[in-house]
Short mmCIF file of C-alpha atoms in Angstrom, two decimals:
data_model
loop_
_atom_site.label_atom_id
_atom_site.label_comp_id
_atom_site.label_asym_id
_atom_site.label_seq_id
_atom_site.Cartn_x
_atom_site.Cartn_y
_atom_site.Cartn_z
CA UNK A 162 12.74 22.29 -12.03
CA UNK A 163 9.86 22.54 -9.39
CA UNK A 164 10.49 20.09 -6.48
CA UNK A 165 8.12 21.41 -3.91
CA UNK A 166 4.80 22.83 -3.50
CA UNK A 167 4.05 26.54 -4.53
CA UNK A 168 0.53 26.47 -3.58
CA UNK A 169 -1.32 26.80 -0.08
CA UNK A 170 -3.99 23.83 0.55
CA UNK A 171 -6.88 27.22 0.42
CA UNK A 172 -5.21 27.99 -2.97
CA UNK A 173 -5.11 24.08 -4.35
CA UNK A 174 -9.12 23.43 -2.96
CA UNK A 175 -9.91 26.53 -5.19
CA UNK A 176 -8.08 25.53 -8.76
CA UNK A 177 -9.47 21.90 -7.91
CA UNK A 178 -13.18 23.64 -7.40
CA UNK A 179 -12.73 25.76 -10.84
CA UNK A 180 -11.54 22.86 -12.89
CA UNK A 181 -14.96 20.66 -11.78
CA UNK A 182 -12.78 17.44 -12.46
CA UNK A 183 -13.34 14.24 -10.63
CA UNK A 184 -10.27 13.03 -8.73
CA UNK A 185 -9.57 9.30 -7.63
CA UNK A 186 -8.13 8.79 -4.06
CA UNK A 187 -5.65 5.87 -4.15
CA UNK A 188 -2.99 4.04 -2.38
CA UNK A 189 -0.12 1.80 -3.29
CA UNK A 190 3.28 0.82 -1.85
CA UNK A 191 6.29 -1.72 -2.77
CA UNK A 192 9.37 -3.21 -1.13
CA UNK A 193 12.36 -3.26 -3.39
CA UNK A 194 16.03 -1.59 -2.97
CA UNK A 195 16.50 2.02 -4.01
CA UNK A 196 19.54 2.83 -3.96
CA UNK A 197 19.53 6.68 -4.50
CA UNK A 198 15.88 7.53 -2.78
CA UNK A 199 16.46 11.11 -3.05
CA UNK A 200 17.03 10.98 -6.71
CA UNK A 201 14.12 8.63 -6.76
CA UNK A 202 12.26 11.14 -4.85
CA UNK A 203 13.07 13.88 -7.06
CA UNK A 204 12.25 11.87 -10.24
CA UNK A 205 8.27 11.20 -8.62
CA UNK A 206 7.75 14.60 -7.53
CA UNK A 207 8.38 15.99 -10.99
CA UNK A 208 6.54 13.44 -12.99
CA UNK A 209 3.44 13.53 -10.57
CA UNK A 210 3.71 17.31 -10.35
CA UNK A 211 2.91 17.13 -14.50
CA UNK A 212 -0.15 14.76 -13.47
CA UNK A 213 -1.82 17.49 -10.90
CA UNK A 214 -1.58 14.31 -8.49
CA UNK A 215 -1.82 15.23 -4.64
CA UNK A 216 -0.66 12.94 -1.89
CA UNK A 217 1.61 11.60 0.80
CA UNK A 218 4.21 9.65 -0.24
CA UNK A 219 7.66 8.36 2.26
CA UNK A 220 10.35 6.49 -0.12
CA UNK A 221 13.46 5.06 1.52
CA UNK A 222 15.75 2.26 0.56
CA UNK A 223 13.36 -0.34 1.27
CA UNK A 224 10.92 0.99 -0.67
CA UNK A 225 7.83 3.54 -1.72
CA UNK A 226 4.68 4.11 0.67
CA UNK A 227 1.58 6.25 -0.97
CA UNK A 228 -1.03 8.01 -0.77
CA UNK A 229 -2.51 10.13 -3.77
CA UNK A 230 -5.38 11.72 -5.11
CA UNK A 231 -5.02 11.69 -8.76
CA UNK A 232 -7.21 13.30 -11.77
CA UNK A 233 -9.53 10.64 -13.45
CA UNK A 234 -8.03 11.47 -16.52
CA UNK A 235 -4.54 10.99 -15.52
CA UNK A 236 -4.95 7.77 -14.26
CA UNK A 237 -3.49 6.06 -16.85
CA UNK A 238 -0.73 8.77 -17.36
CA UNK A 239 0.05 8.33 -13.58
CA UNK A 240 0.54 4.20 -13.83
CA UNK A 241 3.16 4.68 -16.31
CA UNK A 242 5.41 6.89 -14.15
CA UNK A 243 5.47 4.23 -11.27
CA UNK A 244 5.97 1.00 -13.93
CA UNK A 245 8.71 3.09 -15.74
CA UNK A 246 10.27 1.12 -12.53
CA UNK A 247 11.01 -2.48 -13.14
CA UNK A 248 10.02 -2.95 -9.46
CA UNK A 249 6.74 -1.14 -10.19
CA UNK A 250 5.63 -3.13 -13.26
CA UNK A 251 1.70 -4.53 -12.57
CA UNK A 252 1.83 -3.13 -8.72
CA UNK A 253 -1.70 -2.56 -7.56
CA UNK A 254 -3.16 0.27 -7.03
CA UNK A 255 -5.84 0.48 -4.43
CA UNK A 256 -8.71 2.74 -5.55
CA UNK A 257 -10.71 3.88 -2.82
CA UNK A 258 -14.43 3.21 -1.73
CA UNK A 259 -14.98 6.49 -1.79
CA UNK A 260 -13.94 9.65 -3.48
CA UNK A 261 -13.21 13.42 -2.13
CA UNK A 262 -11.70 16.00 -4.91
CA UNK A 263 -10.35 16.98 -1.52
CA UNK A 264 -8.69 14.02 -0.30
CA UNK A 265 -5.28 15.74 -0.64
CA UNK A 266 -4.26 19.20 -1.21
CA UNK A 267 -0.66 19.26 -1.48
CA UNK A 268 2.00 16.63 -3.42
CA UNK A 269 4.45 15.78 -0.07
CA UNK A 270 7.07 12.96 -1.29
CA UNK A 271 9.31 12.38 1.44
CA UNK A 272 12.52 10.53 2.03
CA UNK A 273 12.40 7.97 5.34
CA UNK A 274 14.38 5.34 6.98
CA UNK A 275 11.35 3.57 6.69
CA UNK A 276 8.38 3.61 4.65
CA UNK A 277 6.47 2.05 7.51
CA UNK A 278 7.74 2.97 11.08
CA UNK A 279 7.79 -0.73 12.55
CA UNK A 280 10.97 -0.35 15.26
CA UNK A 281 12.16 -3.53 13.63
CA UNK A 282 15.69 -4.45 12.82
CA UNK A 283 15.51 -5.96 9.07
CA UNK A 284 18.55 -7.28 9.19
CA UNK A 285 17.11 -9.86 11.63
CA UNK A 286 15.19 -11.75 10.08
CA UNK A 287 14.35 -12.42 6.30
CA UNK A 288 11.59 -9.86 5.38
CA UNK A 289 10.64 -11.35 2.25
CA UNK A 290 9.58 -14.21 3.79
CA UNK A 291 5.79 -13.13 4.17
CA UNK A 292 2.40 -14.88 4.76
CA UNK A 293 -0.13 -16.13 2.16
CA UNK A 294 -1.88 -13.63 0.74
CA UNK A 295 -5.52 -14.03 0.79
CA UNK A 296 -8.09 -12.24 -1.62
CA UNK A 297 -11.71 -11.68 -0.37
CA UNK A 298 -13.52 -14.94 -1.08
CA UNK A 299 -10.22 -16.78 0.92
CA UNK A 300 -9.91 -14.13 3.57
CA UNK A 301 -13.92 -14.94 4.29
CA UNK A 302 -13.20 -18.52 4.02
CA UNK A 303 -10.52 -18.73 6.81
CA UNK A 304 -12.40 -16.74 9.12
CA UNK A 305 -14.96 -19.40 9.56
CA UNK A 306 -12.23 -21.56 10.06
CA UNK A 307 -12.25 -22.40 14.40
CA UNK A 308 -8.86 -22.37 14.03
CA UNK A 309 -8.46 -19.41 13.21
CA UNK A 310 -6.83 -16.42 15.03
CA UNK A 311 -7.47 -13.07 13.33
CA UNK A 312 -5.94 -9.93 14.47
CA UNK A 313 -6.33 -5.91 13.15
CA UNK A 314 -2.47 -4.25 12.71
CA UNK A 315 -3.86 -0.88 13.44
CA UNK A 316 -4.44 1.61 16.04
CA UNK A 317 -7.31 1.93 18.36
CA UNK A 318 -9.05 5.31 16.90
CA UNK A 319 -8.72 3.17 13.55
CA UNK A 320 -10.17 -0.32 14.59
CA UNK A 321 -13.15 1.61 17.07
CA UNK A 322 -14.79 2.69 13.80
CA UNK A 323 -14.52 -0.57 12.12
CA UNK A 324 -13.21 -4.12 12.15
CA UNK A 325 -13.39 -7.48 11.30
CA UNK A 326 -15.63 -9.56 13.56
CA UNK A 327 -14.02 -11.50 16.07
CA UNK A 328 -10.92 -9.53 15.30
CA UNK A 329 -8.31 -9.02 17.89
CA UNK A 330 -7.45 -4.87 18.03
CA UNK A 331 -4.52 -4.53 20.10
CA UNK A 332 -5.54 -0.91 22.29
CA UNK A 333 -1.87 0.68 20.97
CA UNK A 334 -1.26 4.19 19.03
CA UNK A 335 1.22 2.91 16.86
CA UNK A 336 1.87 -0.41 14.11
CA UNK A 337 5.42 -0.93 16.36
CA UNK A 338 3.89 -1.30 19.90
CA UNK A 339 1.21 -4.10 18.45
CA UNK A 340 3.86 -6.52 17.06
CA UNK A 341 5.57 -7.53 20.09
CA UNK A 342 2.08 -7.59 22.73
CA UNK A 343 0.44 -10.36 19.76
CA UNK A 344 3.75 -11.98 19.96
CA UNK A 345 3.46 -12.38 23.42
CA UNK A 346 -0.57 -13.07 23.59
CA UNK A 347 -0.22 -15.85 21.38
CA UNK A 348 2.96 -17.73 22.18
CA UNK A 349 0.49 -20.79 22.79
CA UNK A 350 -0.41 -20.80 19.30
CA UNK A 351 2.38 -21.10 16.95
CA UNK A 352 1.56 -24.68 15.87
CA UNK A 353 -2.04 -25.19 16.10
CA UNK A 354 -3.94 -22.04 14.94
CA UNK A 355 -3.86 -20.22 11.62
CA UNK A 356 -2.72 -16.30 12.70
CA UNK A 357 -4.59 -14.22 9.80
CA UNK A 358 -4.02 -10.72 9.77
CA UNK A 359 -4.96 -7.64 8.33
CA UNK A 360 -4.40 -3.85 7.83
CA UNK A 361 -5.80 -0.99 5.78
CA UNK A 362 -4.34 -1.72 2.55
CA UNK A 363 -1.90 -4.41 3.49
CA UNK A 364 1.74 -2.79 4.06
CA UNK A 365 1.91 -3.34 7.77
CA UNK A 366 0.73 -6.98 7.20
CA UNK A 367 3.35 -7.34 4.73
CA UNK A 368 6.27 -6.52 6.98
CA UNK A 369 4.19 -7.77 10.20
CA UNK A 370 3.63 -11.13 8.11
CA UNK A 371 7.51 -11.98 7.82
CA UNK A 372 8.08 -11.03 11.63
CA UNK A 373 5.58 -13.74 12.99
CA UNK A 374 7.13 -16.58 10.48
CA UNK A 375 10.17 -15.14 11.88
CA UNK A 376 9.02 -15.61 15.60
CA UNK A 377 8.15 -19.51 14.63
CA UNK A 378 4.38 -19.10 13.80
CA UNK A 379 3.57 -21.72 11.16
CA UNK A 380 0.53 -21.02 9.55
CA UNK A 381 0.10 -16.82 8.79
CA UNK A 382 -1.74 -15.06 6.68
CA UNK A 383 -2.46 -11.63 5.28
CA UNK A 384 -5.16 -9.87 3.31
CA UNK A 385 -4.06 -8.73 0.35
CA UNK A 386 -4.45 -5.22 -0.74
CA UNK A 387 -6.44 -4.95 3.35
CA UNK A 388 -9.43 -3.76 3.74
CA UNK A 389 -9.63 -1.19 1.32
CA UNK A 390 -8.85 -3.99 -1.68
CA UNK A 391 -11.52 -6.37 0.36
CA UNK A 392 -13.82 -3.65 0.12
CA UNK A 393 -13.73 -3.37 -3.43
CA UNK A 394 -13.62 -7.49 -4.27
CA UNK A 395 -16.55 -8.02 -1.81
CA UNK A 396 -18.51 -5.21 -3.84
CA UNK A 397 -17.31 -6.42 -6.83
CA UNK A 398 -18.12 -10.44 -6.27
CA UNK A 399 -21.40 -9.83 -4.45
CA UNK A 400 -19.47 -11.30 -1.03
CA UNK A 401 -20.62 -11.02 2.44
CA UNK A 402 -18.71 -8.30 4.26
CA UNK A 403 -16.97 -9.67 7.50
CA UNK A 404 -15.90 -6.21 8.01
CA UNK A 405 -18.46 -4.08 10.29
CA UNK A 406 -18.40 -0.41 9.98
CA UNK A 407 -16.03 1.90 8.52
CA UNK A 408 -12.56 2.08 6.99
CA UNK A 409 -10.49 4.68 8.49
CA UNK A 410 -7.72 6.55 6.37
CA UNK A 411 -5.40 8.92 6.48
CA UNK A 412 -6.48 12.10 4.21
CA UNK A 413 -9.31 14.89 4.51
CA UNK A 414 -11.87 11.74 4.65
CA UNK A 415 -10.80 10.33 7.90
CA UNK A 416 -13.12 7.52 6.98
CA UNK A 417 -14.91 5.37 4.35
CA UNK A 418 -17.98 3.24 4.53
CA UNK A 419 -17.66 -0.13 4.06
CA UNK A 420 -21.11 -1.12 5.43
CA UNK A 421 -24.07 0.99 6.84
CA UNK A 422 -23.20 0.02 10.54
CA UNK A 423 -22.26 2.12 13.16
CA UNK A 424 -20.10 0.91 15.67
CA UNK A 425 -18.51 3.42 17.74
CA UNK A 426 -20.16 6.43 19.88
CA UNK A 427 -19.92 10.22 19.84
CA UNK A 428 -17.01 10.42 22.53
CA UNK A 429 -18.68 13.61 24.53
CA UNK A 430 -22.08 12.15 24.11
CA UNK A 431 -22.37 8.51 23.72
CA UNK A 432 -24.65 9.12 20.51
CA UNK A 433 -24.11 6.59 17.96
CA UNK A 434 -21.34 7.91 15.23
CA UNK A 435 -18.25 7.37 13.48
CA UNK A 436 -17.08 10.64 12.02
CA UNK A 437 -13.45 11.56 13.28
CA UNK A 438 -12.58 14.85 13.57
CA UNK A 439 -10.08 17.56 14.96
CA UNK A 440 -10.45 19.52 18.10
CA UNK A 441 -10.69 23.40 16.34
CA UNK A 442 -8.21 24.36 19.19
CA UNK A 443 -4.75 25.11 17.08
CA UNK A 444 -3.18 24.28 20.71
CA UNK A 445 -4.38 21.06 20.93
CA UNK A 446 -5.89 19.34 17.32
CA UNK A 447 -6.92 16.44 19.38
CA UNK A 448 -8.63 13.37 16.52
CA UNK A 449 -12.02 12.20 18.16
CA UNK A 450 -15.38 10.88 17.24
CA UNK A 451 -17.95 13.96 17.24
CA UNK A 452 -21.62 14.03 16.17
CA UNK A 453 -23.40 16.78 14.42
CA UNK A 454 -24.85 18.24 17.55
CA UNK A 455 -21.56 18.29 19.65
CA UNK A 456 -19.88 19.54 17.30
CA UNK A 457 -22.56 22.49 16.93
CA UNK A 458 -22.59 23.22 21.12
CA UNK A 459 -18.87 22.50 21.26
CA UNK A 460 -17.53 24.77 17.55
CA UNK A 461 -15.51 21.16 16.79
CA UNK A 462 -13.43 21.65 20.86
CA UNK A 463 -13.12 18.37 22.51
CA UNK A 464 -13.51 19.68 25.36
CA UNK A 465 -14.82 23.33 27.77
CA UNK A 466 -11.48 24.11 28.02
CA UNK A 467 -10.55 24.32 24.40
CA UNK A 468 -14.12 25.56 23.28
CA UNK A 469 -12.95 28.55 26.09
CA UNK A 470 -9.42 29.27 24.10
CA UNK A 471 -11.15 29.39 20.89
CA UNK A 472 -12.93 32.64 21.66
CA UNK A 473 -9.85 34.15 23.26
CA UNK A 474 -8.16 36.80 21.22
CA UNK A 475 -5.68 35.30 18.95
CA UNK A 476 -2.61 36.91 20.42
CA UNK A 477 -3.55 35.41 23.87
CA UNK A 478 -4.04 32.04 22.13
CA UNK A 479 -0.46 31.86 21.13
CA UNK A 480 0.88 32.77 24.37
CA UNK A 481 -0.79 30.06 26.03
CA UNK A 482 0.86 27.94 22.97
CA UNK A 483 3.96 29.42 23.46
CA UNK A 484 6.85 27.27 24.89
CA UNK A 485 4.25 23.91 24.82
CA UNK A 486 4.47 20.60 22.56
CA UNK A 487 1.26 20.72 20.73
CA UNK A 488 -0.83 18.20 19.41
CA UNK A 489 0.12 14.45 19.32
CA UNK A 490 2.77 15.24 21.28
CA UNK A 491 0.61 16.53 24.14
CA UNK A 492 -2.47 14.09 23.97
CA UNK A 493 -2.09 10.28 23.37
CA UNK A 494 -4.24 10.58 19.84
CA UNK A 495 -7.37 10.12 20.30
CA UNK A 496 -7.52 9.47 23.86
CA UNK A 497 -7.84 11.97 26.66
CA UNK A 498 -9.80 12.30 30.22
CA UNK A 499 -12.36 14.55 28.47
CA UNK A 500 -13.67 11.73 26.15
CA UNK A 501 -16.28 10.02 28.09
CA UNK A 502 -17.54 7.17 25.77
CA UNK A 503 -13.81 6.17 24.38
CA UNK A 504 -13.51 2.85 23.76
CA UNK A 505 -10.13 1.05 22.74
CA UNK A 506 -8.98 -2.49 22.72
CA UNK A 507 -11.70 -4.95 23.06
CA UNK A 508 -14.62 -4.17 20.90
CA UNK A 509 -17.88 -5.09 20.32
CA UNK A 510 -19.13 -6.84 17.06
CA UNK A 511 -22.57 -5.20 17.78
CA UNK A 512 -23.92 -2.24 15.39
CA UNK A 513 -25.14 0.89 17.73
CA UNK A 514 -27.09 2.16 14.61
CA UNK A 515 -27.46 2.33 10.82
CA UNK A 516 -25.91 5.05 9.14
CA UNK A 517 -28.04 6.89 6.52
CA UNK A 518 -27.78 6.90 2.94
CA UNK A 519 -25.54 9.83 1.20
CA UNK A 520 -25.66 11.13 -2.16
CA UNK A 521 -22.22 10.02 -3.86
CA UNK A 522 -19.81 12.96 -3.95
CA UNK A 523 -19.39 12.68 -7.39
CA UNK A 524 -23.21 13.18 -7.71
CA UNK A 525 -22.86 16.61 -5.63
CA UNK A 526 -23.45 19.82 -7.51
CA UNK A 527 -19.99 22.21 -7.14
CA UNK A 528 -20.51 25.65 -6.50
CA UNK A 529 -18.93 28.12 -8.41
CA UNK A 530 -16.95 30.62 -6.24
CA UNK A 531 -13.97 32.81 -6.67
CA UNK A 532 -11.59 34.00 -3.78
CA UNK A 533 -12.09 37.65 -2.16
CA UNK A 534 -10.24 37.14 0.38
CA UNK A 535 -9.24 35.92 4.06
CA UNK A 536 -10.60 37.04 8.17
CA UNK A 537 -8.77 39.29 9.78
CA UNK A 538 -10.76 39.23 12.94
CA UNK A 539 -14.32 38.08 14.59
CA UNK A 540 -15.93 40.29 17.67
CA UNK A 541 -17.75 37.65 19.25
CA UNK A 542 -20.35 40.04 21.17
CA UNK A 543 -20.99 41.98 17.67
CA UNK A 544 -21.19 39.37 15.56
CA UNK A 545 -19.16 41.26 13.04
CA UNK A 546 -16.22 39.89 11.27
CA UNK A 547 -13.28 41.98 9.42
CA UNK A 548 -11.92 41.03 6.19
CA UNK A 549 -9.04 41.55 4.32
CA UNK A 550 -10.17 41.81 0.36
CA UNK A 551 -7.32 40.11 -2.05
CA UNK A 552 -9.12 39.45 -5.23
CA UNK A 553 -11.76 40.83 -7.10
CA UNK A 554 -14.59 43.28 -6.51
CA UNK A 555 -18.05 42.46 -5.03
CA UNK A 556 -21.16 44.56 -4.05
CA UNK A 557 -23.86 44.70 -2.09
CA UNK A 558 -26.70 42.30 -2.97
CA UNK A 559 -24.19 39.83 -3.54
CA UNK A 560 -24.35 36.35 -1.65
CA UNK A 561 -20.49 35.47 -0.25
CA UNK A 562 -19.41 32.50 0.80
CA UNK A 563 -17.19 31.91 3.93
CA UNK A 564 -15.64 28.41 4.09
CA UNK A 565 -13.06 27.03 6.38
CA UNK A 566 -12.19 23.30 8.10
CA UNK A 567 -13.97 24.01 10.93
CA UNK A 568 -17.39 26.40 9.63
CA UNK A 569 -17.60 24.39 6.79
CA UNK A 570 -19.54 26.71 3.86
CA UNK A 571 -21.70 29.16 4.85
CA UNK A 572 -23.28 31.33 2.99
CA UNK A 573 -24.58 34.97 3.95
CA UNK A 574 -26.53 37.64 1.31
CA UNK A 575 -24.63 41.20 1.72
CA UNK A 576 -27.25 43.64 2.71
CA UNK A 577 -24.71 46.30 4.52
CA UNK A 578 -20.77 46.69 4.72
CA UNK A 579 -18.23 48.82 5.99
CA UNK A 580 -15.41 49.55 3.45
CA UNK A 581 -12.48 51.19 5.22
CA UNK A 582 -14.73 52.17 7.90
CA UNK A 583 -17.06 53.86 6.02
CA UNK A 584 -20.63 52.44 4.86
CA UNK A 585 -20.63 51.54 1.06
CA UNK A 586 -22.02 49.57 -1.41
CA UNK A 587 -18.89 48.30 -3.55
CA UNK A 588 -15.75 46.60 -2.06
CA UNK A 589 -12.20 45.97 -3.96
CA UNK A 590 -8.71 45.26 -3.47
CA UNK A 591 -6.63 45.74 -0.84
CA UNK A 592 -9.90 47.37 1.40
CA UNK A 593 -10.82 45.91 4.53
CA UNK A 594 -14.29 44.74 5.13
CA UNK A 595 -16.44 44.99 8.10
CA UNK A 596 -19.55 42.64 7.84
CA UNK A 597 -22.01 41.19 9.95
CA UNK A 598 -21.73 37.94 10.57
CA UNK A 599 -24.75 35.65 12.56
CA UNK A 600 -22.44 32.96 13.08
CA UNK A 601 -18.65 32.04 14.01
CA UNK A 602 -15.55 32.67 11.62
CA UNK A 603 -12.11 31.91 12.08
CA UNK A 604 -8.91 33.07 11.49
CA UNK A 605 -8.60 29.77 9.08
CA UNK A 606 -11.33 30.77 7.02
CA UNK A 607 -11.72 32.26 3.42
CA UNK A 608 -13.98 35.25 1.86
CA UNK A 609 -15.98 33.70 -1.31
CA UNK A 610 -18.02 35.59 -3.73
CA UNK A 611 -20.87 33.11 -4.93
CA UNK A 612 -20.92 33.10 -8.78
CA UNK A 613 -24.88 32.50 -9.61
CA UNK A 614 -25.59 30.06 -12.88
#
């Protein structure tokens, strides 16, 4: 009985390229008691492993927390194996705005304390005790209310991309570190103003919800289903979107439009733009906003210093790694000195730009590729990259494909090669490839042949 993944991400992105399926990115989670959650965990992973569904999930004894990306033509299949559950039966299941076949590569189900980190002692307070929940048309309806106190449960590189206007966004890094600074901001207002609160698809406002009642607010309310469910009612009732800019999530997306406004800035320019992204250094992964041309000048670094240990050889990379926290350990996400135009806590309501119009992904044209294998190394000075060759043959005349997070795919028509060291027109497996190569590659990156319709 499989319990764990046997594939690498690379590996998964190809079989999900060859099958030329659509996939539906979704999100659901429930409170109930479990008491066995690794048994419970066990029991998902094998039913969802039968569904090719991807995803993030954390299960504990208070409940289930998910993520998934799911085949279209599972989606059925996969509803049955969560309402096999009595506490499952008729959950919703938040489809998202938008769609990436690449939304998750691997099927994580985890077991947690909690299936939301909140710092809060449940045995406190009475946790069922939540807030109204209020769909679209309601949640639109309250804001105009003067009354009316509406705050955003998420973190600052979530709510800089997008929020609700007039929202309050609380300049923290994590759900737990918001609850008690609004509890403190609006002791005042217990009695005489409605607190109205939201998330990104309503799990933090569901726990958050029962902690204010708690704390002797009177009138609270959530969003149901957050802004990703809002998203799809407003669309689907012709509603006016009180929600500026976009969603941000937690997969390979890092974002979703829910309207064509741009509220945030390139962090290293100031440029209009609200595409997250990771710094390329492995020592470092920083998540900022980057625009197209940054990102070209700086190769995806947040900064001189990382685009500088990019270029150094690997081995020297992983010395200067060596012995050091890395990532969000290091830098407060998506904050650091080097971010000139960061903005957190108080934000504007005011678009910087319009974002253009995209073709739907599900409208894009797949290309057909198969593996040939992975870099080995990249002389900077020569332009030449080395490649190891694990699959397949390919010849001169051939147009390759070299793909990775941070080159993206480019594509390069074979006109000379050394095989082995020695000039020739055919390559195989298990030869090493030396190609020239007018543009970066990385270590990360993977050898494609292009198969031509």
């Amino acid at each position: 009985m499989q319990l764990y993944n046997t594939l690498s991400a690379e590996e998964r992105a190809e079989l999900i390229d060859q099958a030329g399926k659509q996939r539906l990115t979704l999100s659901f989670y429930a409170y109930a008691k479990i008491e066995d959650p690794k048994k419970f965990r066990d029991d998902l992973f094998v039913a969802w492993n039968a569904l090719d569904a991807l995803g993030r999930t954390y299960v504990a004894k208070e409940g289930i927390n998910a993520q998934m990306s799911v085949p279209a033509e599972n989606f059925e299949a996969f509803r049955e194996t969560l309402e096999a559950y009595d506490f499952m039966r008729g959950i919703r299941l938040n489809v998202a705005v938008e769609h990436d076949d690449h939304s998750f590569l691997k099927l994580t189900v985890k077991v947690r304390d909690k299936i939301v980190a909140d710092g809060l002692n449940d045995e406190t307070f009475d946790v069922t005790n939540i807030g109204v929940h209020l769909k679209a048309k309601e949640f639109n309806q309250i804001l105009d209310d003067p009354n009316t106190i509406v705050v955003d449960f998420r973190n600052h590189y979530e709510s800089e991309i997008g929020h609700f206007k007039g929202a309050i966004t609380p300049d923290v890094e994590t759900f737990r570190e918001s609850l008690p600074i609004i509890n403190e901001q609006l002791q005042d207002h217990k009695d005489d103003k409605n607190l109205v609160m939201y998330c990104t698809g309503g799990i933090r406002c569901e726990k958050a919800s029962a902690y204010f009642k708690h704390q002797g607010f009177k009138n609270v309310y959530q969003l149901e289903g957050g802004i990703i469910n809002y998203a799809k009612q407003i669309q689907e009732e012709n509603l006016e979107s009180k929600f500026i800019g976009k969603n941000f999530v937690f997969d390979h997306r890092l974002g979703e439009r829910i309207t064509d406004d741009i509220v945030s800035q390139c962090h290293q320019c100031g440029k209009p733009c609200d595409n997250h992204t990771n710094c390329s250094n492995d020592g470092c992964h920083l998540l900022f906003i980057q625009c197209d041309e940054c990102k070209a000048a700086m190769e995806n670094c947040c900064s001189t210093e990382c685009l500088e240990t990019i270029h150094l050889p690997v081995e020297e990379q992983i010395k200067l790694r060596r012995g050091k926290q890395v990532g969000n350990k290091v830098f407060r996400k998506g904050k650091s000195e080097n971010l000139k135009f960061k903005h957190s806590g108080e934000l504007s309501d005011t678009a910087l730009a319009t974002a253009s119009k995209t073709t739907d992904i599900r409208q894009k044209i797949k290309v057909k590729k198969v593996l040939l294998g992975k870099v080995e190394h990249y002389y900077v000075k020569a332009q030449v990259g080395l490649f190891i060759i694990e699959n397949n043959e390919f010849k001169i005349g051939d147009t390759l494909i070299i793909s990775g997070p941070t080159t993206g795919n480019q594509e390069l028509i074979l006109e000379k090669m050394l095989v082995n060291g020695t000039e020739h027109s055919t390559a195989k497996k298990g030869d090493k490839v030396t190609v020239e190569v007018p543009f970066r590659v990385r270590l990360s990156d993977k050898l494609y042949l292009k198969i031509q319709n």
